[in-house]
Amino acid sequence: MSEVFEGYERQYCELSANLSRKCTSAGLLDGEQKKQKVSEIKAGLDDAESLIRKMDLEARSLQPNVKGMLLAKLREYKSDLNNLKSEVKRITSTNANQAARDELLESGMTDTLMASADQRTRLLKATERLNQSGDRIKESRRTMLETEDLGVSILQDLHQQRQALLHAHDTALQDSESDM
């Protein structure tokens, strides 16, 4: 695995844990202290987003066998970040019902976007497999045509050899009859 990715991952995990603690403590505060804590959390969320973007770029630049595993981790981190953002919205919202409504709408939208991304990934893989299968079929067809041409050539050679043998046989018979 990439040391660069692991470094970003370590930073993100520490930052995420720190933000979770801050969210918990911010929920207990009121007034100006709460606003101060929320602004610290929002700055931390921006840093976390930046780290996720860096991890994404790093993961996509690696070998396919490692890339898949890292992108799966990255999806978990994105989900974690979205949960933290939802928590901040819940804390800052003055109306608890409005916060619950927003959270439901956002989680539905997040699920839709994740499903869309997963569908796109599956579709791209299926298209790639289809293209590879088409290439294999073309290669098999080319091999079949070459084999057929070779078979026709061999049959023509055998026909010529048969004709030569029959001619030689007829000539030998004629010579033996004339000798008698």
CSV table of C-alpha atoms in Angstrom, one decimal:
chain,number,residue,atom,x,y,z
A,1,MET,CA,0.0,0.0,0.0
A,2,SER,CA,1.1,3.6,-0.6
A,3,GLU,CA,2.9,5.3,2.3
A,4,VAL,CA,1.4,8.6,1.1
A,5,PHE,CA,-2.1,7.2,1.3
A,6,GLU,CA,-1.4,5.8,4.8
A,7,GLY,CA,-0.1,9.2,5.9
A,8,TYR,CA,-3.3,10.9,4.7
A,9,GLU,CA,-5.4,8.1,6.2
A,10,ARG,CA,-3.7,8.5,9.6
A,11,GLN,CA,-4.3,12.3,9.5
A,12,TYR,CA,-7.9,11.8,8.5
A,13,CYS,CA,-8.6,9.3,11.3
A,14,GLU,CA,-7.1,11.5,13.9
A,15,LEU,CA,-9.0,14.5,12.6
A,16,SER,CA,-12.3,12.6,12.4
A,17,ALA,CA,-11.9,11.4,16.0
A,18,ASN,CA,-11.1,14.9,17.1
A,19,LEU,CA,-14.2,16.3,15.2
A,20,SER,CA,-16.4,13.7,16.8
A,21,ARG,CA,-15.3,14.7,20.3
A,22,LYS,CA,-15.8,18.4,19.4
A,23,CYS,CA,-19.3,17.7,18.1
A,24,THR,CA,-20.2,15.9,21.3
A,25,SER,CA,-18.9,18.8,23.4
A,26,ALA,CA,-20.5,21.4,21.1
A,27,GLY,CA,-23.9,19.8,21.7
A,28,LEU,CA,-23.6,20.6,25.4
A,29,LEU,CA,-22.7,24.3,24.9
A,30,ASP,CA,-24.9,27.4,24.4
A,31,GLY,CA,-24.5,30.8,22.8
A,32,GLU,CA,-21.1,32.2,21.8
A,33,GLN,CA,-19.2,29.2,23.0
A,34,LYS,CA,-21.3,26.9,20.8
A,35,LYS,CA,-20.7,29.2,17.8
A,36,GLN,CA,-17.0,29.2,18.4
A,37,LYS,CA,-16.9,25.4,18.7
A,38,VAL,CA,-19.0,25.0,15.5
A,39,SER,CA,-16.7,27.2,13.5
A,40,GLU,CA,-13.7,25.1,14.7
A,41,ILE,CA,-15.6,22.0,13.6
A,42,LYS,CA,-16.4,23.5,10.2
A,43,ALA,CA,-12.7,24.3,9.6
A,44,GLY,CA,-11.9,20.7,10.6
A,45,LEU,CA,-14.5,19.4,8.1
A,46,ASP,CA,-12.8,21.5,5.4
A,47,ASP,CA,-9.5,19.9,6.3
A,48,ALA,CA,-11.0,16.5,6.3
A,49,GLU,CA,-12.5,17.0,2.8
A,50,SER,CA,-9.1,18.1,1.6
A,51,LEU,CA,-7.5,15.0,3.0
A,52,ILE,CA,-10.2,12.8,1.4
A,53,ARG,CA,-9.5,14.5,-2.0
A,54,LYS,CA,-5.8,13.8,-1.6
A,55,MET,CA,-6.4,10.2,-0.6
A,56,ASP,CA,-8.7,9.8,-3.6
A,57,LEU,CA,-6.1,11.2,-6.0
A,58,GLU,CA,-3.4,9.0,-4.4
A,59,ALA,CA,-5.6,5.8,-4.6
A,60,ARG,CA,-6.5,6.4,-8.2
A,61,SER,CA,-2.8,6.6,-9.2
A,62,LEU,CA,-2.0,3.2,-7.8
A,63,GLN,CA,-2.1,-0.3,-9.3
A,64,PRO,CA,-5.6,-1.7,-9.9
A,65,ASN,CA,-5.3,-4.5,-7.3
A,66,VAL,CA,-4.5,-2.0,-4.5
A,67,LYS,CA,-6.7,0.8,-5.9
A,68,GLY,CA,-10.0,-1.2,-5.4
A,69,MET,CA,-9.2,-1.8,-1.7
A,70,LEU,CA,-8.2,1.8,-1.1
A,71,LEU,CA,-11.3,3.2,-2.9
A,72,ALA,CA,-13.5,1.0,-0.7
A,73,LYS,CA,-11.9,2.5,2.4
A,74,LEU,CA,-12.3,5.9,0.9
A,75,ARG,CA,-16.1,5.4,0.5
A,76,GLU,CA,-16.2,4.6,4.2
A,77,TYR,CA,-14.3,7.7,5.1
A,78,LYS,CA,-16.6,9.8,2.8
A,79,SER,CA,-19.6,8.3,4.6
A,80,ASP,CA,-18.0,9.1,8.0
A,81,LEU,CA,-17.4,12.7,6.8
A,82,ASN,CA,-21.1,13.0,5.7
A,83,ASN,CA,-22.1,11.7,9.1
A,84,LEU,CA,-20.0,14.4,10.8
A,85,LYS,CA,-21.5,17.1,8.6
A,86,SER,CA,-25.0,15.9,9.5
A,87,GLU,CA,-24.1,16.0,13.1
A,88,VAL,CA,-22.8,19.6,12.7
A,89,LYS,CA,-26.1,20.6,11.0
A,90,ARG,CA,-28.1,19.0,13.8
A,91,ILE,CA,-26.1,20.9,16.4
A,92,THR,CA,-26.4,24.3,14.6
A,93,SER,CA,-30.1,23.8,13.8
A,94,THR,CA,-32.4,25.7,16.2
A,95,ASN,CA,-35.4,23.5,15.2
A,96,ALA,CA,-34.8,19.8,16.0
A,97,ASN,CA,-37.6,18.8,13.6
A,98,GLN,CA,-36.0,20.7,10.8
A,99,ALA,CA,-32.6,19.1,11.5
A,100,ALA,CA,-34.2,15.6,11.5
A,101,ARG,CA,-35.9,16.4,8.2
A,102,ASP,CA,-32.7,17.7,6.6
A,103,GLU,CA,-30.8,14.7,7.8
A,104,LEU,CA,-33.3,12.3,6.3
A,105,LEU,CA,-33.2,14.2,3.0
A,106,GLU,CA,-29.4,14.3,2.9
A,107,SER,CA,-29.0,10.6,3.8
A,108,GLY,CA,-31.4,9.7,1.0
A,109,MET,CA,-29.5,11.9,-1.4
A,110,THR,CA,-26.2,10.4,-0.3
A,111,ASP,CA,-27.5,6.9,-0.7
A,112,THR,CA,-28.8,7.8,-4.2
A,113,LEU,CA,-25.4,9.3,-5.1
A,114,MET,CA,-23.5,6.3,-3.8
A,115,ALA,CA,-25.8,3.9,-5.6
A,116,SER,CA,-25.4,6.0,-8.8
A,117,ALA,CA,-21.6,5.8,-8.4
A,118,ASP,CA,-21.7,2.1,-7.7
A,119,GLN,CA,-24.0,1.5,-10.7
A,120,ARG,CA,-21.6,3.6,-12.9
A,121,THR,CA,-18.7,1.5,-11.7
A,122,ARG,CA,-20.5,-1.7,-12.4
A,123,LEU,CA,-21.6,-0.4,-15.8
A,124,LEU,CA,-18.0,0.5,-16.8
A,125,LYS,CA,-16.7,-2.9,-15.7
A,126,ALA,CA,-19.5,-4.6,-17.6
A,127,THR,CA,-18.7,-2.5,-20.7
A,128,GLU,CA,-15.0,-3.3,-20.4
A,129,ARG,CA,-15.7,-7.1,-20.1
A,130,LEU,CA,-18.1,-6.8,-23.1
A,131,ASN,CA,-15.3,-5.1,-25.1
A,132,GLN,CA,-12.8,-7.7,-24.1
A,133,SER,CA,-15.2,-10.5,-25.1
A,134,GLY,CA,-15.8,-8.8,-28.4
A,135,ASP,CA,-12.0,-8.6,-29.0
A,136,ARG,CA,-11.7,-12.3,-28.1
A,137,ILE,CA,-14.5,-13.2,-30.5
A,138,LYS,CA,-12.8,-11.2,-33.3
A,139,GLU,CA,-9.4,-12.9,-32.6
A,140,SER,CA,-11.1,-16.3,-32.6
A,141,ARG,CA,-12.8,-15.6,-35.9
A,142,ARG,CA,-9.5,-14.5,-37.4
A,143,THR,CA,-7.9,-17.7,-36.2
A,144,MET,CA,-10.8,-19.7,-37.5
A,145,LEU,CA,-10.5,-18.1,-41.0
A,146,GLU,CA,-6.7,-18.7,-41.0
A,147,THR,CA,-7.3,-22.3,-40.1
A,148,GLU,CA,-10.0,-22.7,-42.8
A,149,ASP,CA,-7.6,-21.2,-45.4
A,150,LEU,CA,-4.9,-23.6,-44.3
A,151,GLY,CA,-7.3,-26.5,-44.5
A,152,VAL,CA,-8.4,-25.5,-48.0
A,153,SER,CA,-4.7,-25.3,-49.0
A,154,ILE,CA,-4.0,-28.7,-47.6
A,155,LEU,CA,-7.0,-30.2,-49.4
A,156,GLN,CA,-5.8,-28.7,-52.7
A,157,ASP,CA,-2.3,-30.1,-52.2
A,158,LEU,CA,-3.8,-33.5,-51.4
A,159,HIS,CA,-6.0,-33.3,-54.5
A,160,GLN,CA,-3.0,-32.5,-56.7
A,161,GLN,CA,-1.0,-35.3,-55.1
A,162,ARG,CA,-3.9,-37.7,-55.7
A,163,GLN,CA,-4.2,-36.6,-59.3
A,164,ALA,CA,-0.4,-37.1,-59.7
A,165,LEU,CA,-0.6,-40.6,-58.2
A,166,LEU,CA,-3.6,-41.6,-60.4
A,167,HIS,CA,-1.8,-40.3,-63.4
A,168,ALA,CA,1.4,-42.2,-62.4
A,169,HIS,CA,-0.8,-45.4,-61.8
A,170,ASP,CA,-2.5,-45.0,-65.2
A,171,THR,CA,0.9,-44.5,-66.9
A,172,ALA,CA,2.3,-47.5,-65.1
A,173,LEU,CA,-0.6,-49.7,-66.2
A,174,GLN,CA,-0.3,-48.5,-69.8
A,175,ASP,CA,3.4,-49.3,-69.7
A,176,SER,CA,2.8,-52.7,-68.3
A,177,GLU,CA,0.1,-53.5,-70.9
A,178,SER,CA,2.3,-52.3,-73.8
A,179,ASP,CA,5.1,-54.5,-72.5
A,180,MET,CA,2.9,-57.6,-72.8
